[in-house]
Short mmCIF file of C-alpha atoms in Angstrom, two decimals:
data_model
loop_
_atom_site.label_atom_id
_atom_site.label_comp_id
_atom_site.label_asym_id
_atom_site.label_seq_id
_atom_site.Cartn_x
_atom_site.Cartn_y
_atom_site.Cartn_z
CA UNK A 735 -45.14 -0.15 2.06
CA UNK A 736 -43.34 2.03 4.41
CA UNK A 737 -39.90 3.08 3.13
CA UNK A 738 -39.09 4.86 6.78
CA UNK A 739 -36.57 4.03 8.85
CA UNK A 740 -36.01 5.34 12.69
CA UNK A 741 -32.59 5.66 13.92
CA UNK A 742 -31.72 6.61 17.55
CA UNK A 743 -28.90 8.35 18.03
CA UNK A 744 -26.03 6.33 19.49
CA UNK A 745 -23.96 7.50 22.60
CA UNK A 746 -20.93 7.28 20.74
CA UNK A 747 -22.24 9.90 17.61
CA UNK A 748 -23.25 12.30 19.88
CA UNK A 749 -21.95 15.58 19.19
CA UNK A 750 -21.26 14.48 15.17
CA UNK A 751 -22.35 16.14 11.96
CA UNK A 752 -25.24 14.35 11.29
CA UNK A 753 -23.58 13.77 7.53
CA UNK A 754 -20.86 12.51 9.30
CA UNK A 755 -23.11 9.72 11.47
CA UNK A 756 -25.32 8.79 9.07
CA UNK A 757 -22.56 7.79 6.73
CA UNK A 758 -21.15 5.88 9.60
CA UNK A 759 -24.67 4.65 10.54
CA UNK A 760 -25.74 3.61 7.10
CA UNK A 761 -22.64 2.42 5.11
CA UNK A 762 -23.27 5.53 2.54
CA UNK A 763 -20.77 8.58 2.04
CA UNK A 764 -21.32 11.70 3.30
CA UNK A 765 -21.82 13.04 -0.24
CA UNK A 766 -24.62 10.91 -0.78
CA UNK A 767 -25.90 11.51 2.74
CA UNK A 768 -25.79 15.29 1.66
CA UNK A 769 -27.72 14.83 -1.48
CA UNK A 770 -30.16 12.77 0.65
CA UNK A 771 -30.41 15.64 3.32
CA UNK A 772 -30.93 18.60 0.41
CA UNK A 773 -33.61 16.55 -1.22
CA UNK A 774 -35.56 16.91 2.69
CA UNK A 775 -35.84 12.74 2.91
CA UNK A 776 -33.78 12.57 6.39
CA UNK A 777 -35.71 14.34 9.12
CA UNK A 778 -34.56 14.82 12.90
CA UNK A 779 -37.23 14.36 15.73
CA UNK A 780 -39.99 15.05 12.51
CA UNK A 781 -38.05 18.49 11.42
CA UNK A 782 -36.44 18.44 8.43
CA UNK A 783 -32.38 17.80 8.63
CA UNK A 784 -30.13 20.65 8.27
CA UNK A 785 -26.19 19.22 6.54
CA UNK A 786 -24.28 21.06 9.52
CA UNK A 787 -26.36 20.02 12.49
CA UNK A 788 -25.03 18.49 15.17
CA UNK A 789 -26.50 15.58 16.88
CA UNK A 790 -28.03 15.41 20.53
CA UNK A 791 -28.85 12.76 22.66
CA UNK A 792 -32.40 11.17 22.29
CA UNK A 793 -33.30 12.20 19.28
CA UNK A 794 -34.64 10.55 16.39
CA UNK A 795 -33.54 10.25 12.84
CA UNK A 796 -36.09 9.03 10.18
CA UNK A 797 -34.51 8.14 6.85
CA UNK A 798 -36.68 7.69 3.65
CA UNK A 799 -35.26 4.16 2.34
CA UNK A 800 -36.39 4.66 -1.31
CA UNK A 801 -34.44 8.15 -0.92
CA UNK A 802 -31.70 6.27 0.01
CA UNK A 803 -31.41 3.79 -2.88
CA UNK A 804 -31.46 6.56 -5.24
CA UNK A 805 -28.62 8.40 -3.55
CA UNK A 806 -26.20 5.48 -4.15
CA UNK A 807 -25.56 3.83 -6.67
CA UNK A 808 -24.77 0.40 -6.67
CA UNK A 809 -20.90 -0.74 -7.09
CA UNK A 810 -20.38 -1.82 -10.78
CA UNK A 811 -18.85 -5.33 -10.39
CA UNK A 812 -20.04 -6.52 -7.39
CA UNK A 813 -21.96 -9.41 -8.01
CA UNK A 814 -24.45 -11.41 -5.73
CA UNK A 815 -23.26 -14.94 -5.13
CA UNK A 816 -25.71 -16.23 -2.53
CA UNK A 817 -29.18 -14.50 -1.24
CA UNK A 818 -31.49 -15.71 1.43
CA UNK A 819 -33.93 -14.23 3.96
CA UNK A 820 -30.52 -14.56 6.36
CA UNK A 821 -27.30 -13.74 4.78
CA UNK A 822 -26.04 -12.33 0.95
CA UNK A 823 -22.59 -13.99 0.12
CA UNK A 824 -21.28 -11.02 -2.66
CA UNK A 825 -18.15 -10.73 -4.93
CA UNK A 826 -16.18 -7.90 -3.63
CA UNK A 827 -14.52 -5.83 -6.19
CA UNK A 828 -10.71 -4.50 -5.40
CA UNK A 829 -11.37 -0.71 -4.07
CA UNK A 830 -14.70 -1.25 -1.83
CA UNK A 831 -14.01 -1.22 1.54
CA UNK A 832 -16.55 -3.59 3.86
CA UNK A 833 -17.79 -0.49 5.58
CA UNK A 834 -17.29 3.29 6.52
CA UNK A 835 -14.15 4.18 8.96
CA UNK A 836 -11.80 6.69 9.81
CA UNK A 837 -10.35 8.07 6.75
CA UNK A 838 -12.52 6.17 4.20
CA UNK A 839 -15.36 7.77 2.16
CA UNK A 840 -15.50 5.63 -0.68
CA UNK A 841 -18.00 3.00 -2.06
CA UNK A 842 -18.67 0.19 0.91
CA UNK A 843 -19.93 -3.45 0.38
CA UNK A 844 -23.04 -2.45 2.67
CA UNK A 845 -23.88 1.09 0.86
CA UNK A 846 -24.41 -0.77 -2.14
CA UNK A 847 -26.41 -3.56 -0.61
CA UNK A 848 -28.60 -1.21 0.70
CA UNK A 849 -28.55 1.25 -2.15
CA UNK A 850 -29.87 -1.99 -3.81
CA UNK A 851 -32.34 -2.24 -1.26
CA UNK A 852 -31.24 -5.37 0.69
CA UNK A 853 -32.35 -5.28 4.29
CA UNK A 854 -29.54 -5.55 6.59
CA UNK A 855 -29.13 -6.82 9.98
CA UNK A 856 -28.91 -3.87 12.15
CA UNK A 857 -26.91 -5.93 14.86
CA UNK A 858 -23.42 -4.73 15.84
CA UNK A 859 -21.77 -1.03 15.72
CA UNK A 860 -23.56 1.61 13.53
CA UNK A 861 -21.36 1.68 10.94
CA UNK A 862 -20.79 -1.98 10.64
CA UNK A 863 -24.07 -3.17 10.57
CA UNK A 864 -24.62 -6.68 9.59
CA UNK A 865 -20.69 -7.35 9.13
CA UNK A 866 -19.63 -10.49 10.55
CA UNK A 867 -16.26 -11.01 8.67
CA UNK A 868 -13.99 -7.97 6.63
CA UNK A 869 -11.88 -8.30 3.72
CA UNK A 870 -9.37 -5.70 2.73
CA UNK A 871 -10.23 -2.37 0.75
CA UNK A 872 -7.22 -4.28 -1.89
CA UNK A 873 -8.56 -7.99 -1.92
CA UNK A 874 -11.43 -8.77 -4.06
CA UNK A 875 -13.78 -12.31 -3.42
CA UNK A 876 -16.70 -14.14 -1.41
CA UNK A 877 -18.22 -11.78 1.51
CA UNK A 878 -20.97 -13.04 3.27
CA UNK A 879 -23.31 -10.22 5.20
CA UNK A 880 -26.00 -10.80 7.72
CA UNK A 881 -29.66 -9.80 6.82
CA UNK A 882 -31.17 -11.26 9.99
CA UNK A 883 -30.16 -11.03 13.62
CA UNK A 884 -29.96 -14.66 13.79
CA UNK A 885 -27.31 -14.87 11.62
CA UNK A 886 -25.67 -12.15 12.66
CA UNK A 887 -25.33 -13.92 16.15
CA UNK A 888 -24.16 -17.14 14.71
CA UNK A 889 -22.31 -16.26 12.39
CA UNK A 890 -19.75 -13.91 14.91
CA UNK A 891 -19.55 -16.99 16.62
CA UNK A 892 -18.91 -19.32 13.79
CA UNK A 893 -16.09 -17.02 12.83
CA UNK A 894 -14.84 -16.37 16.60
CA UNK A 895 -14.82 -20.37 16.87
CA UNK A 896 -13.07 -21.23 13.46
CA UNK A 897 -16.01 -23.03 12.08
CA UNK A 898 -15.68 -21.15 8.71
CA UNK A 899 -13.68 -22.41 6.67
CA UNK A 900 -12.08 -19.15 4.32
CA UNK A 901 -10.27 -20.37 1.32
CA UNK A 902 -7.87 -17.68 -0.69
CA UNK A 903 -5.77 -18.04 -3.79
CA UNK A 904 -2.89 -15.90 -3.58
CA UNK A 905 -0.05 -15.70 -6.76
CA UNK A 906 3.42 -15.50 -4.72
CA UNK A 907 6.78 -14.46 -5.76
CA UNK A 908 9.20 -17.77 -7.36
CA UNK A 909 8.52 -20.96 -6.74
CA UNK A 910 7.71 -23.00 -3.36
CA UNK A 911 9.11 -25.65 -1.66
CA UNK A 912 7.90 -27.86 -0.35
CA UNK A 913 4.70 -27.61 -2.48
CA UNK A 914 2.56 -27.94 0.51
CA UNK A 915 2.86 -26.51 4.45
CA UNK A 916 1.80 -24.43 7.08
CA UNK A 917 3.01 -20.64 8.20
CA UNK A 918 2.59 -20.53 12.08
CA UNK A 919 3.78 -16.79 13.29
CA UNK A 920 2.61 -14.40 15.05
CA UNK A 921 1.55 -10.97 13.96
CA UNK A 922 1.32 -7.84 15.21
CA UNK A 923 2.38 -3.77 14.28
CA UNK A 924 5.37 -3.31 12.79
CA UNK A 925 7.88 -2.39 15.97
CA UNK A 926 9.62 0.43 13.96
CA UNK A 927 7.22 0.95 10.82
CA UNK A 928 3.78 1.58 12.61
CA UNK A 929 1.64 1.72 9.03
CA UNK A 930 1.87 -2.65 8.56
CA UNK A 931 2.01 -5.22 9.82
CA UNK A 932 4.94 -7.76 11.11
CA UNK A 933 6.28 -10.89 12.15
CA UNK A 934 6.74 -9.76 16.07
CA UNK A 935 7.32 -12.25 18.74
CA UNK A 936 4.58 -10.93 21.27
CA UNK A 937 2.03 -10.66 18.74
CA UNK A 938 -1.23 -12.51 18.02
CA UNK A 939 -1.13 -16.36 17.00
CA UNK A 940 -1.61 -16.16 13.02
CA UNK A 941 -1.67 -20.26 11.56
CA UNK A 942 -1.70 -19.99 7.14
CA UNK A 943 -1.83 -23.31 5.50
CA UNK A 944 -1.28 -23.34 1.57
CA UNK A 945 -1.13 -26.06 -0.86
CA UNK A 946 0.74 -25.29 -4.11
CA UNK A 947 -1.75 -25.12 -7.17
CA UNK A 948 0.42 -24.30 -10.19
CA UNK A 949 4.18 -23.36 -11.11
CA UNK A 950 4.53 -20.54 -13.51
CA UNK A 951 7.28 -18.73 -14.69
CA UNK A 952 8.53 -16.59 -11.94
CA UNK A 953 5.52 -17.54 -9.82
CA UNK A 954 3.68 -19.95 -7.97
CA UNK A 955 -0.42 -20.39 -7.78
CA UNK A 956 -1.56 -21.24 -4.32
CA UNK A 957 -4.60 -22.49 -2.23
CA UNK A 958 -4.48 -20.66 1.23
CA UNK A 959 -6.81 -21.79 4.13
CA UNK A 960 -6.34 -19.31 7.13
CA UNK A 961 -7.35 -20.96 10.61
CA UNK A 962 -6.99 -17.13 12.07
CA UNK A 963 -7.65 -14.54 10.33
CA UNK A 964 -5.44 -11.52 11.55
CA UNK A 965 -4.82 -8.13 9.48
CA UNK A 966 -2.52 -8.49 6.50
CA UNK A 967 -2.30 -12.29 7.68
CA UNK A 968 -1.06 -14.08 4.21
CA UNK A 969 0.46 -10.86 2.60
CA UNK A 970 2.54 -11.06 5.57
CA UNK A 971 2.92 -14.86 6.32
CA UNK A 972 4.53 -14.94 2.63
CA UNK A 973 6.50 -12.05 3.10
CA UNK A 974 8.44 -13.65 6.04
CA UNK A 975 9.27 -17.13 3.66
CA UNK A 976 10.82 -14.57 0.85
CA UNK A 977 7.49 -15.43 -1.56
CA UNK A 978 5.55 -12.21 -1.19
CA UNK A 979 2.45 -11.29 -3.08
CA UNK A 980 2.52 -10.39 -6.70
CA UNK A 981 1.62 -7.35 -6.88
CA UNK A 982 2.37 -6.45 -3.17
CA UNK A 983 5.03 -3.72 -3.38
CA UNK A 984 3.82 -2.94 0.23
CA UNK A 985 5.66 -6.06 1.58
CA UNK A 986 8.53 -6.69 -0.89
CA UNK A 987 6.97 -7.60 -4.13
CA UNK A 988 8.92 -6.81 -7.01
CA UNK A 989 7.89 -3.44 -8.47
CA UNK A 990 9.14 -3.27 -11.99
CA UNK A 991 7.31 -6.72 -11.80
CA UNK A 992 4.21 -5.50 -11.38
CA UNK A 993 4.50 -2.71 -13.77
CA UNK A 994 5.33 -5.94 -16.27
CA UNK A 995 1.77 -7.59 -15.48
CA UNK A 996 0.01 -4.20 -15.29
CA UNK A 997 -1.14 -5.56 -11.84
CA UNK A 998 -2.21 -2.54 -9.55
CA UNK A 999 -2.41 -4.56 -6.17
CA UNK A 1000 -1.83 -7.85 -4.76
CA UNK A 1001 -2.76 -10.95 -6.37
CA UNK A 1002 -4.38 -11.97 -3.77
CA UNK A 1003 -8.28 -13.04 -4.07
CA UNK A 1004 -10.65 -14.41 -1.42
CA UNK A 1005 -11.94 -17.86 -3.32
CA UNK A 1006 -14.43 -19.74 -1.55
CA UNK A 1007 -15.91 -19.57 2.29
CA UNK A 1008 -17.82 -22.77 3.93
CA UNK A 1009 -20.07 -22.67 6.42
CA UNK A 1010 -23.05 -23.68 8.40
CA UNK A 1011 -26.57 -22.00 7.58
CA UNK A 1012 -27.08 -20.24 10.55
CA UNK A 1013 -31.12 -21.16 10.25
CA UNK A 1014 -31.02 -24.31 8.70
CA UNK A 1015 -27.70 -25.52 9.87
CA UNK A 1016 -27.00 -27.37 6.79
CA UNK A 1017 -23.36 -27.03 5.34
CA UNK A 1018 -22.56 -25.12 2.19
CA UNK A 1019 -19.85 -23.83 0.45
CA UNK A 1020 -20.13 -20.73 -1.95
CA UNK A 1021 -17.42 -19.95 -4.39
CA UNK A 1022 -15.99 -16.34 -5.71
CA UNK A 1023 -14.48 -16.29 -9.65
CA UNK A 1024 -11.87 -14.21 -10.47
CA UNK A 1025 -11.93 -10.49 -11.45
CA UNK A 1026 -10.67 -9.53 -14.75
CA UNK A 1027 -7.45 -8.34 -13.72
CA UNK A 1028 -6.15 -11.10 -11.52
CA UNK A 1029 -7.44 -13.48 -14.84
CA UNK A 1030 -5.38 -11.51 -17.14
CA UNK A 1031 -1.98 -11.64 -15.02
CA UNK A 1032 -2.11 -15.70 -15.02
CA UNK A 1033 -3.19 -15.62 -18.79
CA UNK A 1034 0.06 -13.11 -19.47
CA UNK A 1035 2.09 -15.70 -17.29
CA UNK A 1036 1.01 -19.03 -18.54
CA UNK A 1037 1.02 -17.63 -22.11
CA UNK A 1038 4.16 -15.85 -22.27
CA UNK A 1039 4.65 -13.59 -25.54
#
Protein backbone atom coordinates (compact mmCIF):
# COMPACT_ATOMS: atom_id res chain seq x y z
CA UNK A 1 0.00 0.00 0.00
CA UNK A 2 1.25 3.36 -0.79
CA UNK A 3 1.48 5.63 2.26
CA UNK A 4 2.44 8.83 -0.19
CA UNK A 5 0.67 11.67 -0.48
CA UNK A 6 1.22 14.64 -3.24
CA UNK A 7 0.42 18.06 -2.29
CA UNK A 8 0.58 21.05 -4.72
CA UNK A 9 1.39 24.03 -3.43
CA UNK A 10 -1.53 26.44 -3.07
CA UNK A 11 -1.42 30.13 -4.39
CA UNK A 12 -2.19 31.37 -1.14
CA UNK A 13 1.09 29.42 0.79
CA UNK A 14 3.33 30.63 -1.55
CA UNK A 15 6.20 32.25 -0.09
CA UNK A 16 5.53 30.21 3.55
CA UNK A 17 7.86 28.09 5.64
CA UNK A 18 7.03 24.94 4.45
CA UNK A 19 6.56 23.95 8.46
CA UNK A 20 4.36 26.66 8.51
CA UNK A 21 2.02 25.28 5.32
CA UNK A 22 2.08 21.95 5.98
CA UNK A 23 0.70 22.47 9.42
CA UNK A 24 -1.91 24.58 7.80
CA UNK A 25 -2.24 22.00 4.96
CA UNK A 26 -2.46 18.95 7.12
CA UNK A 27 -4.16 19.87 10.47
CA UNK A 28 -0.67 18.91 12.36
CA UNK A 29 1.61 21.49 14.33
CA UNK A 30 4.56 22.73 13.12
CA UNK A 31 6.46 20.77 15.80
CA UNK A 32 5.28 17.66 14.54
CA UNK A 33 5.71 18.81 10.95
CA UNK A 34 9.43 19.44 12.07
CA UNK A 35 9.96 16.07 13.52
CA UNK A 36 8.37 14.74 10.28
CA UNK A 37 10.80 16.90 8.09
CA UNK A 38 14.17 15.79 10.30
CA UNK A 39 13.18 12.19 10.01
CA UNK A 40 13.51 12.96 5.72
CA UNK A 41 9.59 11.59 5.18
CA UNK A 42 8.37 15.07 3.51
CA UNK A 43 10.20 15.63 0.25
CA UNK A 44 9.81 18.77 -2.18
CA UNK A 45 9.72 18.13 -6.04
CA UNK A 46 11.58 14.42 -4.94
CA UNK A 47 14.48 16.37 -2.79
CA UNK A 48 14.40 15.93 0.57
CA UNK A 49 12.65 18.99 2.71
CA UNK A 50 14.79 21.40 4.42
CA UNK A 51 12.60 23.05 8.01
CA UNK A 52 13.41 26.75 6.75
CA UNK A 53 12.57 26.47 3.08
CA UNK A 54 10.38 28.52 1.57
CA UNK A 55 7.77 27.44 -0.79
CA UNK A 56 7.52 28.24 -4.67
CA UNK A 57 4.92 27.99 -7.00
CA UNK A 58 4.44 24.54 -8.79
CA UNK A 59 6.08 22.49 -6.79
CA UNK A 60 5.29 19.34 -5.27
CA UNK A 61 5.20 18.13 -1.74
CA UNK A 62 5.11 14.31 -1.08
CA UNK A 63 4.30 13.41 2.52
CA UNK A 64 4.91 9.82 3.88
CA UNK A 65 1.34 9.11 5.60
CA UNK A 66 2.65 6.35 7.98
CA UNK A 67 5.38 9.15 8.92
CA UNK A 68 2.70 11.21 9.64
CA UNK A 69 0.67 9.07 12.07
CA UNK A 70 3.65 8.56 14.10
CA UNK A 71 4.39 12.26 14.42
CA UNK A 72 1.03 12.91 16.16
CA UNK A 73 -0.37 11.50 18.52
CA UNK A 74 -3.84 11.06 18.82
CA UNK A 75 -5.93 13.47 21.32
CA UNK A 76 -6.59 11.50 24.60
CA UNK A 77 -10.41 11.82 25.00
CA UNK A 78 -11.63 12.21 21.81
CA UNK A 79 -13.76 9.50 21.09
CA UNK A 80 -15.30 8.24 17.71
CA UNK A 81 -19.07 8.41 17.75
CA UNK A 82 -19.99 7.57 14.16
CA UNK A 83 -17.58 6.13 11.19
CA UNK A 84 -18.47 5.46 7.63
CA UNK A 85 -16.74 5.43 4.22
CA UNK A 86 -18.32 9.30 4.20
CA UNK A 87 -18.21 11.16 7.37
CA UNK A 88 -16.68 10.44 11.28
CA UNK A 89 -19.08 12.13 13.86
CA UNK A 90 -16.24 12.51 17.02
CA UNK A 91 -16.50 13.75 20.69
CA UNK A 92 -14.53 16.87 20.87
CA UNK A 93 -12.66 17.36 24.00
CA UNK A 94 -12.55 21.15 25.60
CA UNK A 95 -8.95 22.53 24.29
CA UNK A 96 -8.86 21.04 20.53
CA UNK A 97 -9.49 23.45 18.17
CA UNK A 98 -11.37 22.06 14.71
CA UNK A 99 -8.33 23.00 12.73
CA UNK A 100 -5.00 25.06 12.41
CA UNK A 101 -5.36 29.12 12.25
CA UNK A 102 -3.73 32.17 13.01
CA UNK A 103 -2.39 32.02 16.40
CA UNK A 104 -3.25 28.34 17.17
CA UNK A 105 -0.66 25.50 17.29
CA UNK A 106 -2.25 23.16 19.45
CA UNK A 107 -3.88 19.66 19.03
CA UNK A 108 -6.78 19.93 16.08
CA UNK A 109 -9.83 17.55 15.64
CA UNK A 110 -8.35 16.72 12.03
CA UNK A 111 -4.50 16.15 13.19
CA UNK A 112 -5.69 13.50 15.26
CA UNK A 113 -8.01 11.95 12.74
CA UNK A 114 -5.36 11.70 10.52
CA UNK A 115 -2.64 10.91 12.99
CA UNK A 116 -5.12 7.98 13.46
CA UNK A 117 -5.04 7.42 9.94
CA UNK A 118 -8.59 8.39 8.83
CA UNK A 119 -8.71 9.57 5.25
CA UNK A 120 -10.06 12.93 4.97
CA UNK A 121 -11.85 14.75 2.37
CA UNK A 122 -9.40 17.02 0.84
CA UNK A 123 -12.30 19.45 -0.33
CA UNK A 124 -12.25 23.06 0.92
CA UNK A 125 -9.17 25.40 2.12
CA UNK A 126 -5.85 23.60 3.01
CA UNK A 127 -6.04 23.88 6.40
CA UNK A 128 -9.63 23.04 6.80
CA UNK A 129 -9.85 20.10 4.94
CA UNK A 130 -12.90 18.06 5.26
CA UNK A 131 -14.55 20.64 7.86
CA UNK A 132 -18.04 21.29 7.16
CA UNK A 133 -19.18 22.69 10.61
CA UNK A 134 -16.63 24.24 13.71
CA UNK A 135 -17.12 24.15 17.28
CA UNK A 136 -15.20 26.34 19.65
CA UNK A 137 -11.52 25.59 20.92
CA UNK A 138 -13.79 25.86 24.73
CA UNK A 139 -16.95 23.68 23.82
CA UNK A 140 -16.60 20.03 23.89
CA UNK A 141 -19.41 17.50 21.88
CA UNK A 142 -20.63 15.79 18.48
CA UNK A 143 -18.38 16.97 15.32
CA UNK A 144 -19.07 15.43 12.25
CA UNK A 145 -16.01 15.55 9.46
CA UNK A 146 -16.18 14.70 5.82
CA UNK A 147 -14.10 11.67 4.52
CA UNK A 148 -15.52 11.82 0.99
CA UNK A 149 -16.08 14.69 -1.39
CA UNK A 150 -19.61 13.83 -1.58
CA UNK A 151 -20.24 14.61 1.71
CA UNK A 152 -18.25 17.29 1.91
CA UNK A 153 -20.52 18.95 -0.84
CA UNK A 154 -23.70 18.07 0.87
CA UNK A 155 -23.04 18.48 3.87
CA UNK A 156 -21.86 22.58 3.37
CA UNK A 157 -25.09 22.74 1.95
CA UNK A 158 -27.08 20.95 4.53
CA UNK A 159 -25.53 23.30 7.03
CA UNK A 160 -25.79 26.56 4.68
CA UNK A 161 -29.63 25.51 4.29
CA UNK A 162 -30.46 24.71 8.05
CA UNK A 163 -31.17 21.12 7.42
CA UNK A 164 -29.00 20.07 10.46
CA UNK A 165 -30.46 20.10 13.21
CA UNK A 166 -27.47 21.02 16.19
CA UNK A 167 -28.71 20.38 19.63
CA UNK A 168 -26.52 21.94 22.78
CA UNK A 169 -27.01 21.73 26.50
CA UNK A 170 -25.80 24.73 28.07
CA UNK A 171 -25.94 25.22 32.31
CA UNK A 172 -26.99 29.10 32.62
CA UNK A 173 -26.77 31.44 35.44
CA UNK A 174 -30.37 31.41 37.99
CA UNK A 175 -33.30 30.26 36.95
CA UNK A 176 -35.49 30.89 33.64
CA UNK A 177 -38.64 32.10 32.92
CA UNK A 178 -40.58 31.22 31.06
CA UNK A 179 -39.17 27.64 30.99
CA UNK A 180 -39.31 27.55 27.30
CA UNK A 181 -38.59 30.40 24.31
CA UNK A 182 -36.69 31.69 21.64
CA UNK A 183 -33.58 34.40 21.58
CA UNK A 184 -33.89 36.26 18.16
CA UNK A 185 -30.83 38.99 18.02
CA UNK A 186 -28.49 39.80 16.01
CA UNK A 187 -24.78 39.41 16.45
CA UNK A 188 -21.91 40.89 15.44
CA UNK A 189 -18.20 42.43 16.98
CA UNK A 190 -18.38 44.06 19.93
CA UNK A 191 -18.63 48.05 18.81
CA UNK A 192 -16.15 49.14 21.57
CA UNK A 193 -14.56 45.69 22.79
CA UNK A 194 -13.26 44.22 19.39
CA UNK A 195 -12.05 40.62 21.10
CA UNK A 196 -16.19 39.20 21.42
CA UNK A 197 -18.85 39.22 20.36
CA UNK A 198 -22.26 41.43 20.87
CA UNK A 199 -25.74 42.09 20.64
CA UNK A 200 -25.34 44.97 17.74
CA UNK A 201 -28.25 46.15 15.78
CA UNK A 202 -26.60 45.84 12.19
CA UNK A 203 -25.28 42.54 12.82
CA UNK A 204 -26.05 39.06 11.47
CA UNK A 205 -29.60 37.39 12.19
CA UNK A 206 -28.72 34.87 15.19
CA UNK A 207 -32.40 32.76 16.16
CA UNK A 208 -31.51 30.36 19.79
CA UNK A 209 -34.41 28.33 20.90
CA UNK A 210 -34.03 26.57 24.44
CA UNK A 211 -36.33 24.51 26.40
CA UNK A 212 -35.65 24.38 30.16
CA UNK A 213 -34.37 20.81 31.25
CA UNK A 214 -33.77 21.06 35.01
CA UNK A 215 -33.77 23.73 37.95
CA UNK A 216 -30.86 23.54 40.24
CA UNK A 217 -29.72 25.56 42.86
CA UNK A 218 -28.41 28.71 41.42
CA UNK A 219 -28.78 27.26 37.91
CA UNK A 220 -30.84 26.13 35.24
CA UNK A 221 -30.16 22.94 32.72
CA UNK A 222 -31.14 23.72 29.20
CA UNK A 223 -31.78 22.15 25.69
CA UNK A 224 -30.56 24.73 23.00
CA UNK A 225 -31.40 24.19 19.25
CA UNK A 226 -29.60 26.97 17.17
CA UNK A 227 -31.37 27.63 13.67
CA UNK A 228 -28.03 29.88 12.84
CA UNK A 229 -25.14 29.20 14.01
CA UNK A 230 -23.05 32.51 14.41
CA UNK A 231 -19.71 32.87 16.60
CA UNK A 232 -20.26 32.88 20.35
CA UNK A 233 -24.10 32.55 19.34
CA UNK A 234 -25.66 31.03 22.81
CA UNK A 235 -22.79 32.29 25.14
CA UNK A 236 -23.96 35.49 23.89
CA UNK A 237 -27.78 35.04 23.32
CA UNK A 238 -27.78 34.21 27.27
CA UNK A 239 -25.64 36.88 28.13
CA UNK A 240 -28.11 39.53 26.76
CA UNK A 241 -31.32 37.79 29.03
CA UNK A 242 -28.92 38.20 32.33
CA UNK A 243 -28.48 34.02 32.37
CA UNK A 244 -24.93 33.71 31.10
CA UNK A 245 -22.94 30.55 30.91
CA UNK A 246 -21.60 28.86 33.96
CA UNK A 247 -18.43 28.99 33.73
CA UNK A 248 -18.30 31.91 31.16
CA UNK A 249 -16.41 34.68 32.97
CA UNK A 250 -15.84 35.99 29.36
CA UNK A 251 -19.50 37.21 29.17
CA UNK A 252 -20.54 37.87 32.79
CA UNK A 253 -20.53 34.59 34.53
CA UNK A 254 -19.91 34.73 38.03
CA UNK A 255 -16.21 34.15 38.79
CA UNK A 256 -15.91 33.21 42.39
CA UNK A 257 -18.71 30.85 41.04
CA UNK A 258 -16.76 29.06 38.98
CA UNK A 259 -13.84 28.81 41.22
CA UNK A 260 -16.80 27.08 43.60
CA UNK A 261 -17.50 24.26 40.85
CA UNK A 262 -13.82 24.04 39.84
CA UNK A 263 -15.29 24.65 36.29
CA UNK A 264 -12.43 26.01 33.95
CA UNK A 265 -14.78 27.12 30.97
CA UNK A 266 -18.26 27.35 30.00
CA UNK A 267 -20.73 24.80 30.65
CA UNK A 268 -21.62 24.67 27.54
CA UNK A 269 -21.52 21.17 25.51
CA UNK A 270 -22.55 20.38 21.93
CA UNK A 271 -25.21 17.28 22.59
CA UNK A 272 -26.56 15.76 19.64
CA UNK A 273 -26.53 16.81 15.65
CA UNK A 274 -29.28 15.26 13.08
CA UNK A 275 -28.92 14.94 9.76
CA UNK A 276 -29.34 13.43 6.39
CA UNK A 277 -26.66 10.76 5.12
CA UNK A 278 -25.26 12.55 2.48
CA UNK A 279 -24.99 8.99 0.37
CA UNK A 280 -27.79 7.24 1.56
CA UNK A 281 -30.02 10.09 2.44
CA UNK A 282 -31.54 8.35 5.28
CA UNK A 283 -32.01 10.47 8.57
CA UNK A 284 -29.97 9.91 11.69
CA UNK A 285 -29.25 11.43 14.72
CA UNK A 286 -25.89 10.83 16.67
CA UNK A 287 -25.55 11.81 20.25
CA UNK A 288 -22.32 13.28 22.30
CA UNK A 289 -22.13 12.28 26.40
CA UNK A 290 -20.76 14.47 28.66
CA UNK A 291 -17.06 15.02 29.59
CA UNK A 292 -16.03 14.45 33.06
CA UNK A 293 -15.93 17.87 34.11
CA UNK A 294 -19.22 19.26 32.92
CA UNK A 295 -20.66 15.69 34.80
CA UNK A 296 -19.04 16.61 37.96
CA UNK A 297 -20.39 20.38 38.16
CA UNK A 298 -24.21 19.04 37.90
CA UNK A 299 -23.31 16.13 40.37
CA UNK A 300 -21.73 19.03 42.90
CA UNK A 301 -25.05 21.02 42.16
CA UNK A 302 -27.75 18.48 42.41
CA UNK A 303 -25.92 16.93 45.42
CA UNK A 304 -25.07 19.81 47.42
CA UNK A 305 -22.59 19.06 50.47
Amino acid sequence: MNNTRFLPVPDGLVGERIDVALSRMLGLSRSAVGKMIEAGQIEVDSVGAKKGQRLESDQMISVNMQAREKASAPVVGMDILYDDEDIVVVNKPVGVAAHTGPGWDGPTVIGNLEAAGYRISTSGPPERQGIVHRLDVGTSGAMVVAKSELAYTKLKHAFKDRSVDKIYHALVSGHLEPAKGTIDAPIARHPSKEWRMGIVATGRQAITHFEVLEYLPGATLVQVELETGRTHQIRVHFSSINAPLIGDTFYGADERKAQQLGLERQWLHAMELKLTHPRTAVRMSVSAPYPPDLERVLEQLRNPA
